[in-house]
CSV table of C-alpha atoms and ligand atoms in Angstrom, one decimal:
chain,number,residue,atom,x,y,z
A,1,UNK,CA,-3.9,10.8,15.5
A,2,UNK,CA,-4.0,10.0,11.7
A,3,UNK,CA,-7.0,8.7,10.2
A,4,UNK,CA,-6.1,9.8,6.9
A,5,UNK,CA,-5.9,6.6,4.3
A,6,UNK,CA,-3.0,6.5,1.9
A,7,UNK,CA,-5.7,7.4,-1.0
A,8,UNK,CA,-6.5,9.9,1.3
A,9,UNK,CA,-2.8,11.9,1.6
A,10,UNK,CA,-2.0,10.7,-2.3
A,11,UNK,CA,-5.1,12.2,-3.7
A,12,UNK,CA,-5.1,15.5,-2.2
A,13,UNK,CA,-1.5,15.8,-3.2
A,14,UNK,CA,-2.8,14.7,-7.1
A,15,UNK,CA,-5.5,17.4,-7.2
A,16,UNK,CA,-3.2,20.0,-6.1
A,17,UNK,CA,-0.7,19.0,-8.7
A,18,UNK,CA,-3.2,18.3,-11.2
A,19,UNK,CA,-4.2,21.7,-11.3
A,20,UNK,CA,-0.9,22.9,-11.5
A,21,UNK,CA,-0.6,21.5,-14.5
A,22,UNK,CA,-4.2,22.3,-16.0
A,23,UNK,CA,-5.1,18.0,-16.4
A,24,UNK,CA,-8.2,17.0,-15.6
A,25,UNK,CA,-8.3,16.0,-11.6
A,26,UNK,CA,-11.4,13.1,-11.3
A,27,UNK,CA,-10.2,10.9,-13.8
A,28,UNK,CA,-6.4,11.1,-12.3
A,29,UNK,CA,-7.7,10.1,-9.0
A,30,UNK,CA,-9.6,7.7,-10.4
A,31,UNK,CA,-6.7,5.8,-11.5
A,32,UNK,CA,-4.9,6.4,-8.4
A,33,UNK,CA,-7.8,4.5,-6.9
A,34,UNK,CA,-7.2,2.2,-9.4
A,35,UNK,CA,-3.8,2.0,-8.6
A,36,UNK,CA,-4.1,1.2,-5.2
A,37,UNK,CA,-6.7,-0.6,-5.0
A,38,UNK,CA,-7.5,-2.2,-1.3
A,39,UNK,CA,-4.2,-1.0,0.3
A,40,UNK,CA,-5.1,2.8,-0.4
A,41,UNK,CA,-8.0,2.4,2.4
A,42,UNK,CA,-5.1,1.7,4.8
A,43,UNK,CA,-4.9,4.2,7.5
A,44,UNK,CA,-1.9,5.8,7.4
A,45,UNK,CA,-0.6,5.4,10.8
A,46,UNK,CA,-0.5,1.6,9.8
A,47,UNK,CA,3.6,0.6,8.9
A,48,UNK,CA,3.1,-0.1,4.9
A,49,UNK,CA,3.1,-4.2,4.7
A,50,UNK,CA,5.4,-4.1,1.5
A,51,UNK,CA,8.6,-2.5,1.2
A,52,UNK,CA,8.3,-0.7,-2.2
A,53,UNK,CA,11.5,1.3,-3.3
A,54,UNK,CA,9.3,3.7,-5.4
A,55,UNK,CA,10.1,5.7,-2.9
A,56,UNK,CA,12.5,5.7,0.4
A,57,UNK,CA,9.7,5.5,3.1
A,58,UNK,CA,7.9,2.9,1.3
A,59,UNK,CA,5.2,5.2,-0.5
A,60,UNK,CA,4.2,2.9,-3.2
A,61,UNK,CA,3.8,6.0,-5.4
A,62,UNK,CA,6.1,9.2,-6.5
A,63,UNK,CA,5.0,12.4,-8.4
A,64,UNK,CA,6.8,14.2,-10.9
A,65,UNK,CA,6.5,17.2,-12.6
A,66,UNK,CA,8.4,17.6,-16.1
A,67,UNK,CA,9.0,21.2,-17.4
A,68,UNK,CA,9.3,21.2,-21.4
A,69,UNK,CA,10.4,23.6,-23.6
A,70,UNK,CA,7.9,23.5,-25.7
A,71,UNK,CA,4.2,23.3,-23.9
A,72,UNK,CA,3.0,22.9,-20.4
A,73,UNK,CA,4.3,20.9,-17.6
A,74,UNK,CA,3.2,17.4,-18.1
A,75,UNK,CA,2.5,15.6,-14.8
A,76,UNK,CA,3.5,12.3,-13.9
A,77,UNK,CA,2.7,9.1,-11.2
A,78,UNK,CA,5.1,6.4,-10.5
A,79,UNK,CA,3.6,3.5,-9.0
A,80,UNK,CA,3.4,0.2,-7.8
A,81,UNK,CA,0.2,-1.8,-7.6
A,82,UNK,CA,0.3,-4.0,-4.1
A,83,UNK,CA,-1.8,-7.5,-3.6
A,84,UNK,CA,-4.4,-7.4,-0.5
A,85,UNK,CA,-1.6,-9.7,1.2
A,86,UNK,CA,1.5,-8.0,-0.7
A,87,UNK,CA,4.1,-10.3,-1.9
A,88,UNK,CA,6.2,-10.5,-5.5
A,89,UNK,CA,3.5,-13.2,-6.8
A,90,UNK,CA,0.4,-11.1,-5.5
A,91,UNK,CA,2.0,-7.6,-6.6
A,92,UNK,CA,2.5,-9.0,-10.1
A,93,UNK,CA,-1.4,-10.1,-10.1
A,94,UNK,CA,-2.4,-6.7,-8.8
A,95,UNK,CA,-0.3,-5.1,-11.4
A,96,UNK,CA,-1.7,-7.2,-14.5
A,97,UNK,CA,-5.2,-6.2,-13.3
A,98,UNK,CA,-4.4,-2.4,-13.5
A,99,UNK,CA,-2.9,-2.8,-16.5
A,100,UNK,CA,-6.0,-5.0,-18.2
A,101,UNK,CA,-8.3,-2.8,-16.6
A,102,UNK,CA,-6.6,0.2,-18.7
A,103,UNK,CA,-5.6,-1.6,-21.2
A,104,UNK,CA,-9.6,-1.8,-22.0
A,105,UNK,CA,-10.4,1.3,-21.3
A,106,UNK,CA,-7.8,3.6,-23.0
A,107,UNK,CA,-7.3,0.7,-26.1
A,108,UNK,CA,-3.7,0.7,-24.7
A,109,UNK,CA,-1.3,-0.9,-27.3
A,110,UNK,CA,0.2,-3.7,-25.5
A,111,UNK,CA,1.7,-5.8,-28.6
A,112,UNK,CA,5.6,-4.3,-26.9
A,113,UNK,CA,4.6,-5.7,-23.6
A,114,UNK,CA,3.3,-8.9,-24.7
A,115,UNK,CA,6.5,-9.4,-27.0
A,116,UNK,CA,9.0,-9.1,-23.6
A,117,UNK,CA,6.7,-9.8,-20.6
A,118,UNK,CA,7.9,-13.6,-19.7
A,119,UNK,CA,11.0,-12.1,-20.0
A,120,UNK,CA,10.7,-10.2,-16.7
A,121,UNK,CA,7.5,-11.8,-14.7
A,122,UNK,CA,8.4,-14.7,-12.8
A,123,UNK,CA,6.0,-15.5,-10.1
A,124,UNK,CA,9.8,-15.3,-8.1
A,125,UNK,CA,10.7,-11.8,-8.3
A,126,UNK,CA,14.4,-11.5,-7.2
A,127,UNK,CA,15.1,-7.6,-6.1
A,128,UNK,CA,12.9,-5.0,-5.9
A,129,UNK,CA,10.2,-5.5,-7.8
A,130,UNK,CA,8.4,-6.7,-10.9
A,131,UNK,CA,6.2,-3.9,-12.6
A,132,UNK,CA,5.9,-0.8,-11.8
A,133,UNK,CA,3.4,2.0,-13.7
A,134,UNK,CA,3.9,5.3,-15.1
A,135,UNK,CA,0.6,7.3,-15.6
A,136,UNK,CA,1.2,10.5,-17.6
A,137,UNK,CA,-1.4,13.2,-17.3
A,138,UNK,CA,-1.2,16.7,-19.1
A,139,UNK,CA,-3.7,19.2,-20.3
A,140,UNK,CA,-6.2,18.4,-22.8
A,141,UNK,CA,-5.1,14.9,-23.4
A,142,UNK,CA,-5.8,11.2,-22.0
A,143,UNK,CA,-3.3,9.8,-19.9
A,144,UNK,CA,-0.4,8.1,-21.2
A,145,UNK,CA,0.9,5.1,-19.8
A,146,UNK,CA,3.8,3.2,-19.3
A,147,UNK,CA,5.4,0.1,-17.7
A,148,UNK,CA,8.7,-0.6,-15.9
A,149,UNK,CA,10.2,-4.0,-15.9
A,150,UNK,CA,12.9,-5.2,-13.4
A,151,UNK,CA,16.2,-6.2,-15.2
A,152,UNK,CA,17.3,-7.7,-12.1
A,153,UNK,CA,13.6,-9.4,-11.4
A,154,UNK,CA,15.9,-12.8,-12.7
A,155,UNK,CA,19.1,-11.7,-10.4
A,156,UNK,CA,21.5,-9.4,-10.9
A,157,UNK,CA,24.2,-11.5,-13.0
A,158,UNK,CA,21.1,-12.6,-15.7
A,159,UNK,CA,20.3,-8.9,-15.7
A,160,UNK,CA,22.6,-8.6,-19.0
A,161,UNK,CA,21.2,-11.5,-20.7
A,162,UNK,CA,17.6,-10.8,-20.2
A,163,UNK,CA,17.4,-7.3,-21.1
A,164,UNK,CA,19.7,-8.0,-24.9
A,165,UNK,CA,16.9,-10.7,-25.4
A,166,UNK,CA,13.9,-7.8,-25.0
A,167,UNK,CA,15.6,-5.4,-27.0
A,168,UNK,CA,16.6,-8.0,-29.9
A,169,UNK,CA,12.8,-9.2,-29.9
A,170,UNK,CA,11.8,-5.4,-30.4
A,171,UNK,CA,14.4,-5.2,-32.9
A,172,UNK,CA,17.0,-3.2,-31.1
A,173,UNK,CA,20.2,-5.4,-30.4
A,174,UNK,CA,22.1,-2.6,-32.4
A,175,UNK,CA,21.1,0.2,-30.4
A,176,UNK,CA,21.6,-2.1,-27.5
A,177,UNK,CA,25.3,-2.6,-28.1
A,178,UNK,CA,26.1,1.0,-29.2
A,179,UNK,CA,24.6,1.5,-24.9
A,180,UNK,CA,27.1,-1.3,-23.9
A,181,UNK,CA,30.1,0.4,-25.4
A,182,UNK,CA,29.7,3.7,-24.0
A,183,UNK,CA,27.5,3.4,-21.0
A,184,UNK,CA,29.4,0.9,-19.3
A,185,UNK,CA,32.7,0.7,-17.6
A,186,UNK,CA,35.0,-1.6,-18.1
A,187,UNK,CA,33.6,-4.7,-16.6
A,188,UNK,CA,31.4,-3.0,-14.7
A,189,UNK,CA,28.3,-4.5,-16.6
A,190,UNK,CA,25.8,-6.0,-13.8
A,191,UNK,CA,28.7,-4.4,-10.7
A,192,UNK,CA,29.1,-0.9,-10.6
A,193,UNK,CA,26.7,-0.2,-13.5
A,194,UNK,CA,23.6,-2.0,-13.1
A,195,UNK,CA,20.8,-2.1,-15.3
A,196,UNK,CA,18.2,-1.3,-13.1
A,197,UNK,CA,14.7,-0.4,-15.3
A,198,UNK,CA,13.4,-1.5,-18.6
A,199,UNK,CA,10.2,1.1,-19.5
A,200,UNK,CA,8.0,0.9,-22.7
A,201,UNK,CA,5.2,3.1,-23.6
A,202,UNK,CA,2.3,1.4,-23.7
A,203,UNK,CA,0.6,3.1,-27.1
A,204,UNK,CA,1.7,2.5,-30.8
A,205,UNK,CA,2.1,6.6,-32.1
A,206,UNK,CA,5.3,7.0,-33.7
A,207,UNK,CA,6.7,8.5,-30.5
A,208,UNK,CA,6.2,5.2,-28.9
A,209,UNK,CA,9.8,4.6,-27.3
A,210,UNK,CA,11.7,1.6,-25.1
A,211,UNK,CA,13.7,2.9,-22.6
A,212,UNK,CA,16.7,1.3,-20.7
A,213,UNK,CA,18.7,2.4,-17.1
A,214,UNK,CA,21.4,2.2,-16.1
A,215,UNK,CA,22.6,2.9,-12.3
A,216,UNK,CA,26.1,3.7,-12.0
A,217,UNK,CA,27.7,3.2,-8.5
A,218,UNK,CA,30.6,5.6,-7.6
A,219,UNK,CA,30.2,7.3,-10.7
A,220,UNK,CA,31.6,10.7,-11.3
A,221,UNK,CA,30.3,13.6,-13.7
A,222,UNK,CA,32.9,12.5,-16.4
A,223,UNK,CA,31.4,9.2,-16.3
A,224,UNK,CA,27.8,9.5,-17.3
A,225,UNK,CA,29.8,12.3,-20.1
A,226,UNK,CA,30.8,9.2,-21.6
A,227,UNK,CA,28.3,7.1,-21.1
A,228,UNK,CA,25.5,9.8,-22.6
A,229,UNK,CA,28.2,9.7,-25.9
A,230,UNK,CA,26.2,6.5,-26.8
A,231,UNK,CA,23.5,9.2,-28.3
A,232,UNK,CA,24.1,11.5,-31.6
A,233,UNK,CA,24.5,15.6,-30.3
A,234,UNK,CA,24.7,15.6,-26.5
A,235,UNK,CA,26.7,18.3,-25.2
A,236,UNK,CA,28.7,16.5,-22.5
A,237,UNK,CA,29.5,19.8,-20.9
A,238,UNK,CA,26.1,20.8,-20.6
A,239,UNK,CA,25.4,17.3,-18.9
A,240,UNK,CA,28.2,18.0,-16.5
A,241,UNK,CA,27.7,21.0,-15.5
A,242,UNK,CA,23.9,19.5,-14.4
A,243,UNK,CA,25.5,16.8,-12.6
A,244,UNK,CA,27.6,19.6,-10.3
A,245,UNK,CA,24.6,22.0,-10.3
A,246,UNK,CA,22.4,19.6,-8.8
A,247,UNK,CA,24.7,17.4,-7.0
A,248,UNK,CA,26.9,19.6,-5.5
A,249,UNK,CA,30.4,18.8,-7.1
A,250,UNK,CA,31.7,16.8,-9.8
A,251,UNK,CA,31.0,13.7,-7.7
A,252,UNK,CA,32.3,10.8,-6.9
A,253,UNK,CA,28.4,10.3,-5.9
A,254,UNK,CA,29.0,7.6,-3.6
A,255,UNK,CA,25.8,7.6,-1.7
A,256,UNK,CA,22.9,6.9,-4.1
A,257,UNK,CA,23.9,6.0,-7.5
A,258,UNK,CA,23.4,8.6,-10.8
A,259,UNK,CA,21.2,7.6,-13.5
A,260,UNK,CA,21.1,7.1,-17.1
A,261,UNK,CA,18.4,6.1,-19.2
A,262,UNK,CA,18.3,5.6,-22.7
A,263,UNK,CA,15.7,5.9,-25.1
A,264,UNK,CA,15.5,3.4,-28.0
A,265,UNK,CA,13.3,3.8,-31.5
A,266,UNK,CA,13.7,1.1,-34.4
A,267,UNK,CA,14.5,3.9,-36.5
A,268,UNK,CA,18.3,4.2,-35.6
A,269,UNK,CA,20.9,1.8,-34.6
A,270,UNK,CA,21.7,3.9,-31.4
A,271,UNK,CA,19.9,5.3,-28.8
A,272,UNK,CA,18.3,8.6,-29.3
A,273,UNK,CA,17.8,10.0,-26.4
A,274,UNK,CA,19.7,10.7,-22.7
A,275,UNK,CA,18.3,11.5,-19.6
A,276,UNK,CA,20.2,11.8,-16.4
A,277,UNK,CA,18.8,11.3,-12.9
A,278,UNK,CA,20.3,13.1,-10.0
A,279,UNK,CA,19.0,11.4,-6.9
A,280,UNK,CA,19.7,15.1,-5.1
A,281,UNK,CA,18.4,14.1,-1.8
A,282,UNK,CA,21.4,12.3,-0.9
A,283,UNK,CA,23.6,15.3,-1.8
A,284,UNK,CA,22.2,17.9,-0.1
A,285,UNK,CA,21.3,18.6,3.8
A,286,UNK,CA,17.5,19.7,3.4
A,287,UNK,CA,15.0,20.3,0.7
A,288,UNK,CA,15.2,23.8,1.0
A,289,UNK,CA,18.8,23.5,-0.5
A,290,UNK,CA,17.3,20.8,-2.8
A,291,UNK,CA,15.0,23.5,-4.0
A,292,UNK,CA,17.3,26.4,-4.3
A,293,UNK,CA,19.5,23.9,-6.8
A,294,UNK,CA,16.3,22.9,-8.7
A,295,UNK,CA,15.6,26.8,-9.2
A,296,UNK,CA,18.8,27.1,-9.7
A,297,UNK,CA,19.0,25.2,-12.8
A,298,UNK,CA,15.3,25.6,-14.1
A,299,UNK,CA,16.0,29.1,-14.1
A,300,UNK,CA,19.3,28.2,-16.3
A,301,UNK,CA,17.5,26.2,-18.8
A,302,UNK,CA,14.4,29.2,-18.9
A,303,UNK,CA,12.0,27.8,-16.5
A,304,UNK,CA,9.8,30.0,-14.0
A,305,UNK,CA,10.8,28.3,-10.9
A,306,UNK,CA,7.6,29.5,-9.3
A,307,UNK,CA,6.3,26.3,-10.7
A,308,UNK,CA,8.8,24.3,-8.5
A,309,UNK,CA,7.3,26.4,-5.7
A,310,UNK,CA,4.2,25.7,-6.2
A,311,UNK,CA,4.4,21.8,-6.6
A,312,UNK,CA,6.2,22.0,-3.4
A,313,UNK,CA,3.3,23.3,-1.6
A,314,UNK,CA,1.1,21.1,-3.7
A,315,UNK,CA,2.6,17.9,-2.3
A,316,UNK,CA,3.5,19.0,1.5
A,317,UNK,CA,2.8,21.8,4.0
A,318,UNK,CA,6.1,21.5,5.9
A,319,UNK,CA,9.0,24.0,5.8
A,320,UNK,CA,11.7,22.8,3.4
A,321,UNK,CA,14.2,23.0,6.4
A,322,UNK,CA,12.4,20.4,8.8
A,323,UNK,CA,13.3,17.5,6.5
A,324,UNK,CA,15.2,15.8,3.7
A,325,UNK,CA,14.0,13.7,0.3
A,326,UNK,CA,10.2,15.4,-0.6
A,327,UNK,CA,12.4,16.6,-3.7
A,328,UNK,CA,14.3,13.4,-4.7
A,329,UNK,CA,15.4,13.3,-8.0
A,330,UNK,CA,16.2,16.4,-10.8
A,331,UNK,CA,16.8,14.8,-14.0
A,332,UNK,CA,17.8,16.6,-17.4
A,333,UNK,CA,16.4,15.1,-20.6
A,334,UNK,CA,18.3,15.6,-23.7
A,335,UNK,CA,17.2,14.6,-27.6
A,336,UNK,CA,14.0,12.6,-27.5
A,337,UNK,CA,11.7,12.3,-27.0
A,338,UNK,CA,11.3,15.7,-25.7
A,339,UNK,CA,14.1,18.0,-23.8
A,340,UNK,CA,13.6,19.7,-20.7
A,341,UNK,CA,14.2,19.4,-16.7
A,342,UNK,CA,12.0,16.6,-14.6
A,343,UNK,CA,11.2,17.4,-10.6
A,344,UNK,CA,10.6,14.6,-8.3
A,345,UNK,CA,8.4,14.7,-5.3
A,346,UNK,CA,8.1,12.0,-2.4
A,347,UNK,CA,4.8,11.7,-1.2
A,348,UNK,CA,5.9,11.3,2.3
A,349,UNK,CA,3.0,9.4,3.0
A,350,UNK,CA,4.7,7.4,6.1
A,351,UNK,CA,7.3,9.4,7.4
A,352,UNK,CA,9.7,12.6,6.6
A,353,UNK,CA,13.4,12.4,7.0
A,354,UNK,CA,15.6,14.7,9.4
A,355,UNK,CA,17.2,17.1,7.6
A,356,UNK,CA,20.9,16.3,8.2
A,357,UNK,CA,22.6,19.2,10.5
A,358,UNK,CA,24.2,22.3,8.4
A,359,UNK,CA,25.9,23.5,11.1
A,360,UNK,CA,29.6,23.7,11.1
A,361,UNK,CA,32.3,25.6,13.3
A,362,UNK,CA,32.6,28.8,12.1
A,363,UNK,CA,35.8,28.2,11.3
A,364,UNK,CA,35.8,25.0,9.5
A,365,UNK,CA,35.8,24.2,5.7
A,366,UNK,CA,32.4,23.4,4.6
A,367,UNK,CA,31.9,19.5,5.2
A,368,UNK,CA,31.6,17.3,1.7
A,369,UNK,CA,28.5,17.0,1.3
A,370,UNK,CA,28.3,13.7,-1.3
A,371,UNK,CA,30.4,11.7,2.1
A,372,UNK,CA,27.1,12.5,4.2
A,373,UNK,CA,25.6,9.3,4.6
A,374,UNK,CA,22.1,8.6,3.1
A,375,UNK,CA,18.9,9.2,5.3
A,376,UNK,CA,18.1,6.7,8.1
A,377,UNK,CA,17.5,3.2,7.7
A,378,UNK,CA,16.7,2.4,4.7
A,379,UNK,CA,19.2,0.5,2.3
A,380,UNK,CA,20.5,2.0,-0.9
A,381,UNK,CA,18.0,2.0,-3.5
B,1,LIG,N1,13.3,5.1,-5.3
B,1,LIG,C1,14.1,4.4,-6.3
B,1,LIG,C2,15.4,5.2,-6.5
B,1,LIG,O1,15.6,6.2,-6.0
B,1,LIG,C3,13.4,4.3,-7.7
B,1,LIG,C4,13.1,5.6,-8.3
B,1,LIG,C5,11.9,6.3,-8.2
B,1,LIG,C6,13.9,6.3,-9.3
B,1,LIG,N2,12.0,7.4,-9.0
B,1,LIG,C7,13.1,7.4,-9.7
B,1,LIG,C8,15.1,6.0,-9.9
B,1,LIG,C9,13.7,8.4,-10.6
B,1,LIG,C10,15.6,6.9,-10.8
B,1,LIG,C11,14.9,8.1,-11.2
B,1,LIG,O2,16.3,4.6,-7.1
C-alpha cells in the first residue's frame, strides 16, 4: 500500500516546513539526503532495521520549529545517520561521513569536536546512541550545524566522569560544577538525573556554545526551579508556570522524564543559559490537547499560534484527535543564546500512536493525566 521511501515522507514534510519558515528548500533536502543516505530509499512499509530514539517510532529524524522573539522562526532537523547494515560501529562511520562531507562544504569549525570526540566514540556504544546531528536552517542564512554526544555512550555510572573531562578540555570545569550543585539532587547524579546529551555547535562565531542535559526522572516543577538556579536571572516562576502549562500540573512527571539543558561559554564560570524540555506527549491524551497547550503558551509569551497550525499541517494530514506524539516536546529557552518557545514534531514516518481514551463517567473527577502510561511499546526514552 506504501511505496513512499522514508526520504520520500521526510522531504515533503521539510519543504512544507521550510517554507514556513522562508529557508531555502533544495539545499535542506539535500542534506536530508545526505543525512540518510542509503536507508532513506527504504520503503516505508519496511519495519526500520535500527531502533533510533530520535523519535518514539524509530524515525531516525525529528523536526522543530523555534519561535524567537526577535526574528523569524528558525527551523530545525534532529537526526541520526544509520550504516547500510545499522549497528553502533556502522552508525558512527555513517555519522563521521556526514559530518566530513559538511565539514568541507560549509568550512565547519570542528577544533570543539576534535578536542572531546574520543571521549564519546567507542566503536561499543553502550545506550542509545553515539552522534546525532542538528541541522539548523532559517531565512537568508546557511545552515548551522551541530552535534550531540552520548554521555552514557561509556555506561551510565562513567556518564559523570566523561562528560567533567570534555567540559575541563574546553575549559569549562567551573561552569560544570556550578550545573552539579544546582541541577542535581542529592545523589541523584547518573540515577534519577541522568546526563543524557552533550551538543556543541560546530562553527567558531562568538555565539558558538557547549551545551549539556540533564533528564530528571520523577522530577516535579520545583525541581527543574532549582536546578535552572544554576543560571544568573531566570525567573523560576515563569519556568514553573511552563512546566504546568504544558504538562498539565505541577508534576510529579513520572512517565517520560523533564529536561534541562544548559548552555556553556568560556566567558563565565556558570552556565548562561536554561532551556527546559517538556516531553508533552506523555501528559496529554491526543495532539489536539497537545496543541491547544502549545497555543496556549505561545500565545502567552506573544507568538501567533497560527504558526503552530500551520507546521502541524506541514508535517501530517491527520486530525489531531486520531493520535498521540506528532507534537512531542514544547521547550522554553531562557538567557542565551536566544529566548523564546521550541515546537517538536514527530515525523511519524512508521507508525502513529492511539490517542489514549478521554472519556470519563460523567460523573467522575477528571483522571490524572501524568499516571497515564506512555504510548505502546516502546521503552522510556
Ligand atoms: N526521543 C528522545 C526523547 O524524547 C530524544 C529527543 C528527541 C529529545 N528530541 C528531544 C529529548 C527533545 C529532549 C528534547 O528523549
Amino acid at each position: 500500500m506504501c511505496s513512499l521511501s522514508l526520504f520520500g515522507h521526510l522531504s515533503n514534510q521539510l519543504e512544507r516546513l521550510c517554507e514556513l519558515v522562508g529557508a531555502d528548500s533544495a539545499p535542506a533536502v539535500g542534506l536530508l539526503d545526505n543525512l540518510l543516505g542509503p536507508v532513506g530509499s527504504r520503503p516505508l512499509s519496511e519495519r526500520p532495521d535500527w531502533p533510533s530514539n530520535v523519535a518514539d517510532d524509530n524515525t531516525p529524524v525529528e523536526f522543530s520549529i523555534a519561535f524567537n522573539a526577535d526574528g523569524h522562526p528558525i527551523l530545525r532537523i534532529l537526526g541520526e545517520a544509520l550504516g547500510p547494515q545499522p549497528s553502533a560501529a556502522t552508525n558512527l562511520s555513517a555519522a563521521r561521513r556526514f559530518l566530513d562531507t559538511q565539514a568541507d562544504h560549509f568550512d565547519l569549525s570542528m577544533y570543539r569536536f576534535n578536542l572531546v570526540q574520543d571521549l564519546f566514540t567507542t566503536e561499543n556504544v553502550r545506550g542509545e546512541f553515539g552522534i546525532w546531528h542538528s541541522i539548523v536552517l532559517q531565512k537568508g542564512r546557511q545552515p548551522d550545524f551541530k552535534v550531540y554526544f552520548n554521555p552514557e555512550a561509556r555506561g551510565v555510572d562513567r556518564s559523570p566522569d566523561l562528560v567533567a573531562e570534555a567540559l575541563r578540555r574546553l575549559g569549562l570545569a567551573r561552569s560544570y560544577q556550578t550545573m552539579l550543585d544546582h541541577g542535581v539532587r542529592p545523589g541523584e547524579l547518573a540515577r534519577r538525573d541522568r546526563l543524557t546529551f552533550f551538543a556543541l555547535d560546530l562553527h567558531d562565531r562568538a555565539q558558538a556554545r557547549v551545551k549539556l542535559y540533564l533528564s530528571h526522572h520523577g522530577a516535579e516543577a520545583q525541581h527543574v526551579v532549582r536546578a535552572a538556579s544554576a543560571v544568573d536571572g531566570i525567573d523560576g516562576a515563569e519556568l514553573a508556570e511552563f512546566c504546568q502549562a504544558v504538562g498539565g500540573g505541577p508534576g510529579p512527571f513520572d512517565d517520560r522524564p523533564l529536561v534541562g539543558s544548559y548552555t556553556f561559554t568560556e566567558e563565565a564560570d556558570r552556565p548562561v543559559g536554561y532551556s527546559l524540555y517538556v516531553p508533552i506527549r506523555s501528559y496529554v491524551h491526543d495532539d489536539e490537547e497537545a496543541r491547544d497547550r502549545v497555543a496556549a503558551v505561545l500565545e502567552r509569551y506573544g507568538f501567533d499560534s497560527t504558526g503552530l497550525d500551520r507546521a502541524v499541517s506541514a508535517v501530517t494530514r491527520r486530525r489531531l484527535r486520531a493520535g498521540v506524539g506528532l507534537i512531542a516536546h514544547a521547550s522554553l529557552r531562557l538567557g542565551l543564546p536566544r529566548p523564546g518557545v521550541t515546537v517538536y514534531f514527530s515525523a511519524e514516518a512508521y507508525r502513529t500512536y492511539p490517542p489514549r481514551p478521554r472519556l470519563v463517567p460523567a460523573s467522575a473527577p477528571p483522571p490524572a493525566i501524568q499516571r497515564i502510561g506512555r504510548p505502546a511499546d516502546r521503552s522510556a526514552a
